[in-house]
Short mmCIF file of C-alpha atoms and ligand atoms in Angstrom, two decimals:
data_model
loop_
_atom_site.label_atom_id
_atom_site.label_comp_id
_atom_site.label_asym_id
_atom_site.label_seq_id
_atom_site.Cartn_x
_atom_site.Cartn_y
_atom_site.Cartn_z
CA MET V 1 0.00 0.00 0.00
CA LYS V 2 1.03 3.62 -0.45
CA TYR V 3 1.37 5.49 2.85
CA ASP V 4 0.32 9.11 3.27
CA PHE V 5 2.97 10.91 5.29
CA ASP V 6 1.92 14.41 4.20
CA THR V 7 -1.26 14.68 6.27
CA LEU V 8 -0.70 16.14 9.73
CA VAL V 9 -1.61 13.90 12.64
CA GLU V 10 -2.55 15.90 15.75
CA ARG V 11 -0.29 14.86 18.62
CA ARG V 12 -1.20 17.62 21.06
CA GLY V 13 -3.33 16.49 23.96
CA THR V 14 -1.95 12.94 24.09
CA HIS V 15 0.63 13.64 26.84
CA CYS V 16 3.11 13.63 24.01
CA CYS V 17 6.65 14.45 25.07
CA LYS V 18 7.40 16.48 21.96
CA PHE V 19 4.17 18.47 21.59
CA ASP V 20 2.77 18.68 25.10
CA THR V 21 5.88 19.98 26.86
CA ILE V 22 6.61 22.97 24.62
CA PRO V 23 7.83 25.96 26.64
CA GLU V 24 5.23 28.74 26.82
CA GLU V 25 7.67 31.31 25.40
CA ALA V 26 7.61 29.45 22.09
CA GLY V 27 4.00 30.51 21.60
CA LYS V 28 0.79 28.72 20.66
CA ASN V 29 1.90 27.87 17.13
CA ALA V 30 5.30 26.56 18.09
CA ILE V 31 6.87 23.87 15.94
CA PRO V 32 8.70 21.17 17.89
CA VAL V 33 11.34 19.35 15.83
CA SER V 34 13.12 18.12 18.91
CA ILE V 35 12.69 14.72 20.60
CA ALA V 36 13.59 11.80 18.35
CA ASP V 37 10.30 10.21 17.48
CA MET V 38 8.39 10.58 14.22
CA ASP V 39 5.27 12.57 13.44
CA LEU V 40 4.53 9.95 10.76
CA PRO V 41 1.71 7.48 11.47
CA CYS V 42 2.79 3.87 12.10
CA ALA V 43 2.68 0.98 9.66
CA GLU V 44 -0.77 -0.43 8.95
CA PRO V 45 0.16 -4.01 10.04
CA ILE V 46 1.16 -2.65 13.47
CA ILE V 47 -2.10 -0.73 13.86
CA ARG V 48 -4.07 -3.79 12.77
CA ALA V 49 -2.24 -6.12 15.16
CA LEU V 50 -2.80 -3.70 18.06
CA HIS V 51 -6.52 -3.44 17.25
CA GLU V 52 -6.77 -7.23 17.25
CA ARG V 53 -4.91 -7.41 20.54
CA ILE V 54 -7.22 -4.82 22.12
CA ASP V 55 -10.28 -6.69 20.89
CA GLN V 56 -9.12 -9.69 22.92
CA ARG V 57 -9.95 -7.43 25.95
CA ILE V 58 -7.53 -8.74 28.57
CA PHE V 59 -4.15 -7.09 29.12
CA GLY V 60 -2.43 -9.23 31.71
CA TYR V 61 1.21 -10.09 32.45
CA THR V 62 3.02 -10.83 29.24
CA VAL V 63 6.08 -12.98 28.61
CA TYR V 64 8.92 -11.64 26.51
CA GLU V 65 10.71 -14.97 26.39
CA ASN V 66 8.75 -16.47 23.51
CA GLU V 67 9.67 -18.00 20.18
CA VAL V 68 7.46 -15.75 18.06
CA CYS V 69 9.15 -12.58 19.30
CA LYS V 70 12.67 -13.98 19.11
CA GLU V 71 11.99 -15.32 15.62
CA ALA V 72 10.75 -11.87 14.57
CA VAL V 73 13.88 -10.14 15.92
CA THR V 74 16.39 -12.62 14.51
CA GLY V 75 14.52 -12.77 11.18
CA TRP V 76 14.69 -8.98 10.81
CA TYR V 77 18.43 -8.75 11.40
CA ARG V 78 19.13 -11.75 9.18
CA LYS V 79 17.13 -10.26 6.32
CA ARG V 80 18.12 -6.60 6.61
CA PHE V 81 21.75 -6.93 7.72
CA GLY V 82 22.81 -10.52 7.10
CA TRP V 83 23.47 -10.75 10.83
CA GLU V 84 22.79 -14.09 12.52
CA ILE V 85 21.76 -13.58 16.15
CA ASP V 86 21.58 -16.49 18.59
CA LYS V 87 18.13 -16.35 20.20
CA ASP V 88 19.62 -17.10 23.60
CA ASP V 89 21.67 -13.90 23.39
CA ILE V 90 18.64 -11.58 23.23
CA PHE V 91 17.57 -9.81 26.42
CA PHE V 92 14.62 -7.51 27.03
CA SER V 93 14.93 -3.96 28.27
CA PRO V 94 12.18 -1.34 28.43
CA GLY V 95 14.48 0.93 26.45
CA VAL V 96 18.04 1.37 25.28
CA VAL V 97 18.77 4.13 27.79
CA PRO V 98 17.62 1.92 30.70
CA ALA V 99 19.80 -0.84 29.20
CA LEU V 100 22.84 1.45 29.25
CA ALA V 101 22.15 2.17 32.91
CA PHE V 102 21.70 -1.58 33.66
CA LEU V 103 24.91 -2.51 31.86
CA ILE V 104 26.92 0.15 33.65
CA GLN V 105 25.87 -1.49 36.94
CA PHE V 106 27.73 -4.70 36.30
CA LEU V 107 30.39 -3.74 33.76
CA THR V 108 31.84 -1.01 35.97
CA LYS V 109 32.30 0.12 39.54
CA GLU V 110 31.90 3.63 40.92
CA GLY V 111 34.66 5.89 39.68
CA ASP V 112 35.46 3.77 36.61
CA GLY V 113 35.88 5.54 33.28
CA VAL V 114 33.63 5.04 30.23
CA ILE V 115 34.59 6.46 26.84
CA ILE V 116 32.01 8.36 24.82
CA GLN V 117 32.42 10.53 21.73
CA ARG V 118 30.86 13.97 21.94
CA PRO V 119 28.91 15.59 20.56
CA VAL V 120 26.73 12.60 21.37
CA TYR V 121 23.24 11.66 22.51
CA HIS V 122 23.15 13.32 25.93
CA PRO V 123 22.04 10.37 28.10
CA PHE V 124 25.44 8.79 27.40
CA THR V 125 26.92 11.49 29.61
CA GLY V 126 23.89 11.55 31.90
CA LYS V 127 23.69 7.83 32.70
CA VAL V 128 27.43 7.42 33.19
CA GLU V 129 27.57 10.36 35.60
CA ALA V 130 24.28 9.65 37.40
CA ASN V 131 25.69 6.22 38.27
CA GLY V 132 28.86 7.71 39.72
CA ARG V 133 31.09 6.67 36.82
CA LYS V 134 33.43 8.97 34.95
CA VAL V 135 32.89 10.20 31.40
CA ILE V 136 36.04 9.92 29.32
CA ASN V 137 35.34 12.05 26.28
CA SER V 138 37.10 11.29 23.03
CA PRO V 139 35.59 14.06 20.91
CA LEU V 140 34.74 13.51 17.28
CA VAL V 141 36.75 15.63 14.90
CA ARG V 142 34.99 17.90 12.42
CA LYS V 143 36.29 17.50 8.87
CA GLY V 144 34.45 19.90 6.58
CA SER V 145 30.82 18.82 6.57
CA THR V 146 31.40 15.55 8.40
CA TYR V 147 33.01 14.07 11.50
CA GLU V 148 35.66 11.45 12.08
CA MET V 149 36.99 9.59 15.07
CA ASP V 150 40.38 10.40 16.55
CA PHE V 151 41.88 6.89 16.81
CA ASP V 152 45.12 8.04 18.48
CA ASP V 153 43.09 9.75 21.17
CA LEU V 154 40.92 6.63 21.53
CA ASP V 155 44.02 4.47 21.89
CA ARG V 156 45.38 6.73 24.64
CA LYS V 157 42.06 6.73 26.47
CA PHE V 158 41.51 2.96 26.20
CA ALA V 159 45.07 2.46 27.49
CA ASP V 160 44.20 4.14 30.79
CA GLU V 161 43.72 1.53 33.50
CA ASN V 162 40.68 3.32 34.87
CA THR V 163 38.86 3.10 31.53
CA LYS V 164 36.67 -0.01 31.43
CA GLY V 165 35.01 0.36 28.05
CA MET V 166 33.21 2.51 25.55
CA ILE V 167 29.66 3.38 24.58
CA LEU V 168 29.63 3.71 20.81
CA CYS V 169 26.81 5.48 18.99
CA SER V 170 26.41 3.65 15.67
CA PRO V 171 24.89 5.31 13.62
CA HIS V 172 25.83 8.45 15.46
CA ASN V 173 23.28 10.82 16.93
CA PRO V 174 23.52 13.81 16.37
CA VAL V 175 26.28 14.05 13.73
CA GLY V 176 24.62 11.54 11.38
CA ARG V 177 27.65 9.38 10.65
CA VAL V 178 27.15 5.75 9.67
CA TRP V 179 30.51 4.30 10.60
CA ARG V 180 32.38 2.47 7.86
CA GLU V 181 33.62 -1.09 8.43
CA ASP V 182 37.26 0.04 8.53
CA GLU V 183 36.42 2.58 11.24
CA LEU V 184 34.51 0.03 13.30
CA ARG V 185 37.33 -2.48 12.89
CA LYS V 186 39.82 0.06 14.22
CA ILE V 187 37.75 0.64 17.36
CA VAL V 188 37.45 -3.10 17.93
CA ASP V 189 41.20 -3.56 17.46
CA ILE V 190 41.99 -0.85 20.00
CA ALA V 191 39.48 -2.23 22.53
CA LYS V 192 40.93 -5.71 21.96
CA LYS V 193 44.47 -4.48 22.48
CA TYR V 194 43.52 -3.34 26.00
CA ASP V 195 40.85 -6.00 26.64
CA LYS V 196 38.00 -3.52 27.14
CA TRP V 197 34.29 -3.88 26.34
CA ILE V 198 32.23 -1.96 23.80
CA ILE V 199 28.52 -1.26 24.09
CA SER V 200 27.30 -0.42 20.61
CA ASP V 201 24.05 1.56 20.63
CA GLU V 202 22.54 0.72 17.24
CA ILE V 203 19.05 2.08 17.78
CA HIS V 204 19.28 4.09 14.51
CA ALA V 205 20.58 1.12 12.46
CA ASP V 206 17.53 0.88 10.21
CA LEU V 207 17.35 4.57 9.46
CA THR V 208 20.22 5.11 7.08
CA ARG V 209 19.86 7.17 3.90
CA ILE V 210 18.76 5.06 0.94
CA GLY V 211 21.91 3.39 -0.39
CA VAL V 212 23.86 3.67 2.89
CA THR V 213 24.36 0.47 4.89
CA HIS V 214 24.88 0.12 8.61
CA THR V 215 27.18 -2.64 9.89
CA PRO V 216 26.22 -4.31 13.20
CA LEU V 217 29.33 -4.41 15.35
CA LEU V 218 28.79 -8.03 16.39
CA LYS V 219 28.50 -9.10 12.76
CA LEU V 220 31.74 -7.30 11.94
CA ALA V 221 33.72 -8.65 14.88
CA PRO V 222 32.64 -12.18 15.85
CA ASP V 223 36.24 -12.60 17.05
CA TYR V 224 35.51 -10.13 19.87
CA SER V 225 31.90 -11.07 20.60
CA ASP V 226 32.69 -11.79 24.25
CA ARG V 227 33.37 -8.12 24.86
CA ILE V 228 30.69 -6.53 22.68
CA ILE V 229 27.06 -5.81 23.55
CA VAL V 230 24.72 -4.43 20.90
CA CYS V 231 21.62 -2.45 21.82
CA THR V 232 18.83 -2.68 19.25
CA ALA V 233 15.19 -1.60 19.22
CA PRO V 234 12.23 -1.19 16.89
CA SER V 235 11.41 2.15 18.54
CA LYS V 236 13.14 4.63 16.20
CA THR V 237 12.67 2.43 13.14
CA PHE V 238 8.92 2.01 13.41
CA ASN V 239 8.00 5.02 15.58
CA LEU V 240 7.22 2.89 18.62
CA ALA V 241 9.23 4.69 21.32
CA GLY V 242 6.31 4.85 23.73
CA MET V 243 6.01 1.05 23.63
CA GLN V 244 9.22 0.86 25.66
CA PHE V 245 10.74 -2.15 24.03
CA SER V 246 14.33 -2.92 23.14
CA ASN V 247 16.41 -6.01 22.47
CA ILE V 248 19.88 -6.18 23.92
CA ILE V 249 22.27 -8.67 22.33
CA ILE V 250 24.73 -10.12 24.83
CA PRO V 251 26.80 -13.09 23.59
CA ASN V 252 29.07 -13.35 26.66
CA LYS V 253 27.66 -16.03 29.01
CA GLU V 254 29.13 -14.40 32.11
CA TYR V 255 27.56 -11.05 31.19
CA GLN V 256 24.28 -12.89 30.59
CA LYS V 257 24.44 -14.26 34.13
CA GLN V 258 25.13 -10.81 35.49
CA TRP V 259 22.25 -9.32 33.48
CA ASN V 260 19.93 -11.95 34.93
CA GLU V 261 21.17 -11.25 38.43
CA VAL V 262 21.12 -7.43 38.26
CA VAL V 263 18.29 -6.68 35.84
CA SER V 264 15.89 -9.61 36.20
CA ASN V 265 16.48 -10.46 39.84
CA ARG V 266 17.66 -7.37 41.69
CA LEU V 267 15.80 -4.72 39.68
CA SER V 268 12.93 -7.00 38.67
CA VAL V 269 12.77 -5.83 35.06
CA GLY V 270 11.74 -8.39 32.46
CA MET V 271 7.99 -8.46 31.88
CA CYS V 272 6.95 -6.56 28.77
CA SER V 273 3.72 -4.83 27.89
CA PRO V 274 1.27 -6.78 25.70
CA PHE V 275 1.12 -3.78 23.35
CA GLY V 276 4.89 -3.55 23.01
CA LEU V 277 5.14 -7.24 22.24
CA THR V 278 2.31 -7.16 19.71
CA ALA V 279 3.76 -4.08 17.99
CA ILE V 280 7.30 -5.40 17.73
CA ILE V 281 6.23 -8.73 16.24
CA ALA V 282 4.08 -6.98 13.62
CA ALA V 283 6.84 -4.44 12.90
CA TYR V 284 9.63 -6.94 12.39
CA THR V 285 7.52 -9.37 10.37
CA GLU V 286 5.32 -7.04 8.29
CA GLY V 287 6.80 -3.55 8.59
CA GLU V 288 9.30 -3.54 5.76
CA GLU V 289 7.10 -1.91 3.13
CA TRP V 290 6.28 0.98 5.45
CA LEU V 291 9.90 1.43 6.46
CA ASP V 292 11.09 1.68 2.89
CA GLN V 293 8.51 4.39 2.19
CA ALA V 294 9.22 6.24 5.44
CA ARG V 295 12.96 6.27 4.70
CA ALA V 296 12.34 7.63 1.21
CA TYR V 297 10.06 10.35 2.62
CA ILE V 298 12.62 11.32 5.27
CA ASP V 299 15.37 11.39 2.63
CA GLY V 300 13.24 13.90 0.73
CA ASN V 301 12.89 16.07 3.86
CA ILE V 302 16.63 15.99 4.45
CA ARG V 303 17.32 16.94 0.82
CA TYR V 304 14.85 19.81 1.21
CA ILE V 305 16.71 21.09 4.31
CA GLU V 306 20.06 20.79 2.55
CA SER V 307 18.97 22.78 -0.48
CA PHE V 308 17.09 25.34 1.64
CA VAL V 309 20.24 26.03 3.63
CA LYS V 310 22.35 26.29 0.51
CA GLU V 311 19.99 28.79 -1.09
CA ASN V 312 18.91 30.81 1.93
CA LEU V 313 21.34 30.52 4.81
CA PRO V 314 24.78 31.15 3.31
CA LYS V 315 26.54 31.21 6.69
CA ALA V 316 25.05 27.90 7.90
CA ALA V 317 26.37 24.41 7.24
CA VAL V 318 24.44 21.13 7.20
CA MET V 319 26.56 18.15 8.24
CA ASP V 320 26.35 15.15 5.88
CA CYS V 321 23.51 13.04 7.16
CA GLN V 322 24.25 9.39 6.34
CA GLY V 323 21.93 7.98 8.96
CA THR V 324 19.33 8.82 11.63
CA TYR V 325 16.53 11.26 10.77
CA LEU V 326 18.30 14.03 12.63
CA VAL V 327 19.95 16.90 10.79
CA TRP V 328 22.93 18.57 12.50
CA LEU V 329 23.05 22.20 11.51
CA ASP V 330 25.97 24.50 12.25
CA LEU V 331 24.76 28.06 12.93
CA ASN V 332 27.94 29.27 14.61
CA GLU V 333 28.55 31.91 11.99
CA TYR V 334 25.18 33.41 12.81
CA CYS V 335 25.37 33.05 16.57
CA SER V 336 27.90 31.09 18.58
CA ASP V 337 26.34 31.86 21.96
CA PRO V 338 24.15 28.80 22.67
CA GLU V 339 21.83 30.63 25.05
CA LYS V 340 21.21 33.48 22.63
CA LEU V 341 20.67 31.03 19.77
CA GLU V 342 18.13 29.08 21.81
CA GLU V 343 16.33 32.24 22.79
CA LEU V 344 16.19 33.40 19.18
CA MET V 345 14.79 30.07 18.01
CA VAL V 346 12.28 29.63 20.81
CA ARG V 347 11.04 33.22 21.27
CA LYS V 348 11.48 34.71 17.81
CA ALA V 349 11.09 31.72 15.49
CA GLY V 350 8.75 29.67 17.67
CA ILE V 351 10.74 26.52 17.00
CA VAL V 352 11.81 23.99 19.60
CA PHE V 353 14.96 22.10 18.61
CA ASP V 354 17.16 19.81 20.57
CA GLU V 355 19.77 22.49 21.16
CA GLY V 356 23.29 21.56 20.11
CA TYR V 357 24.78 22.26 23.53
CA ILE V 358 22.86 19.41 25.18
CA PHE V 359 25.12 16.98 23.27
CA GLY V 360 28.19 18.51 24.93
CA PRO V 361 30.01 21.82 24.49
CA GLU V 362 31.17 20.52 21.09
CA GLY V 363 27.58 21.15 20.00
CA ASN V 364 27.50 24.85 20.87
CA GLY V 365 26.06 26.91 18.02
CA PHE V 366 24.37 23.86 16.44
CA GLU V 367 20.72 22.92 16.20
CA ARG V 368 19.48 19.36 15.74
CA ILE V 369 16.46 19.17 13.46
CA ASN V 370 14.19 16.14 13.60
CA ALA V 371 13.28 15.54 9.95
CA ALA V 372 10.84 12.67 10.60
CA THR V 373 7.84 14.90 10.20
CA GLN V 374 5.47 16.19 7.52
CA ARG V 375 7.14 18.06 4.66
CA SER V 376 4.95 21.11 5.41
CA THR V 377 6.35 21.19 8.97
CA VAL V 378 9.92 21.04 7.68
CA GLU V 379 9.16 23.90 5.26
CA ALA V 380 7.57 26.05 7.95
CA CYS V 381 10.45 25.34 10.30
CA MET V 382 13.09 26.38 7.77
CA ASN V 383 11.24 29.54 6.74
CA ARG V 384 10.78 30.60 10.35
CA MET V 385 14.42 29.87 11.08
CA LYS V 386 15.55 32.01 8.16
CA ALA V 387 13.29 34.91 9.21
CA ALA V 388 14.73 34.81 12.74
CA LEU V 389 18.36 34.54 11.58
CA ASP V 390 17.81 37.43 9.14
CA THR V 391 17.13 39.70 12.11
CA LEU V 392 20.67 39.24 13.45
C1 PLP S 1 21.49 6.87 20.27
C2 PLP S 1 20.21 6.73 21.03
N1 PLP S 1 20.09 5.77 21.96
C3 PLP S 1 18.94 5.60 22.65
C4 PLP S 1 17.85 6.42 22.45
C5 PLP S 1 16.61 6.24 23.24
O1 PLP S 1 16.37 4.90 23.50
P1 PLP S 1 15.15 4.37 24.36
O2 PLP S 1 13.98 5.26 24.08
O3 PLP S 1 14.97 2.98 23.88
O4 PLP S 1 15.59 4.45 25.78
C6 PLP S 1 17.94 7.44 21.50
C7 PLP S 1 16.80 8.35 21.28
O5 PLP S 1 16.91 9.37 20.68
C8 PLP S 1 19.13 7.59 20.76
O6 PLP S 1 19.26 8.52 19.83
#
């Protein structure tokens, strides 16, 4: 079927994080292009499966450990990425961020160092620090309109005895890099040299630009599978974030035991919601057609932003977006003071972005635009942004 992504779907009034928490200063007609979920309606097979589940009328305790779900997850990764996952290595978490917090509990002790690469999804910093661990930042290096890793710096930081491992963002939010195999291999080789673990957050894996392919870290490095954990989820891919469902791939048997002890036993996390389970099975077994169309639509939005900036905002720079639906826009030449930039965007333009600075000081003067929305919203957002920047 052909999906209609152009028609606006009203999200206000649903306790929606993105639309129902807009600061008052942004005004009644504010456009939020912030939090990373989509304004695009979900795939029809998911809606149908949820309707059928609701019609059953009982919503009791629901078991994640079931063949149908595991078959759906492994089938998806086999088909889309050629990655063979052992069903016994899949663990439930109500989200990838909770999983990062769980993993930190048993992979590290208080005071231990964890490498991250800023600018990066802010909970990486937040969860490491909130758990009393130390952020070891190995900043990405800007090269023209893209970013690269600094492997010498990574080597130095992995070498430190206090560093226990790294949280990798692959694809990378917010800079939009889809890491090449040679880059991923280098990280693995460095981690291996010092015998450190890598948690690879691959929540954006399915959302690459058409023609760009993501490589799952465990597929690339089966030789180091004992020290790699991959976090996956259908939430970004199929716009199911509120279903609170993610699949954490842990091949190491000792880590599996520790997960069971800390997460299942001590924290008592393991039961899933009947809606989450229903949605994920439908998504991974019947969602492909929708995803292909959604990716093409988002690609169109990103191309629109790129050409708008080229034609109308000569002092701005869009970073190459290879993956995620998030556009990383450098406005430093207009305004490098992050507070002033935020004020301009919120009060004058009436746009709520995820401000660049929340991803670390490396993000000062940037805005992150969520392009998984209606084309008309993207157009309005860019026109308002231009009008506000023109006043400077
Ligand atoms: C890299 C990354 N990891 C995790 C999440 C959120 O994961 P969850 O909602 O499953 O906790 C996001 C959401 O934007 C993200 O960009």
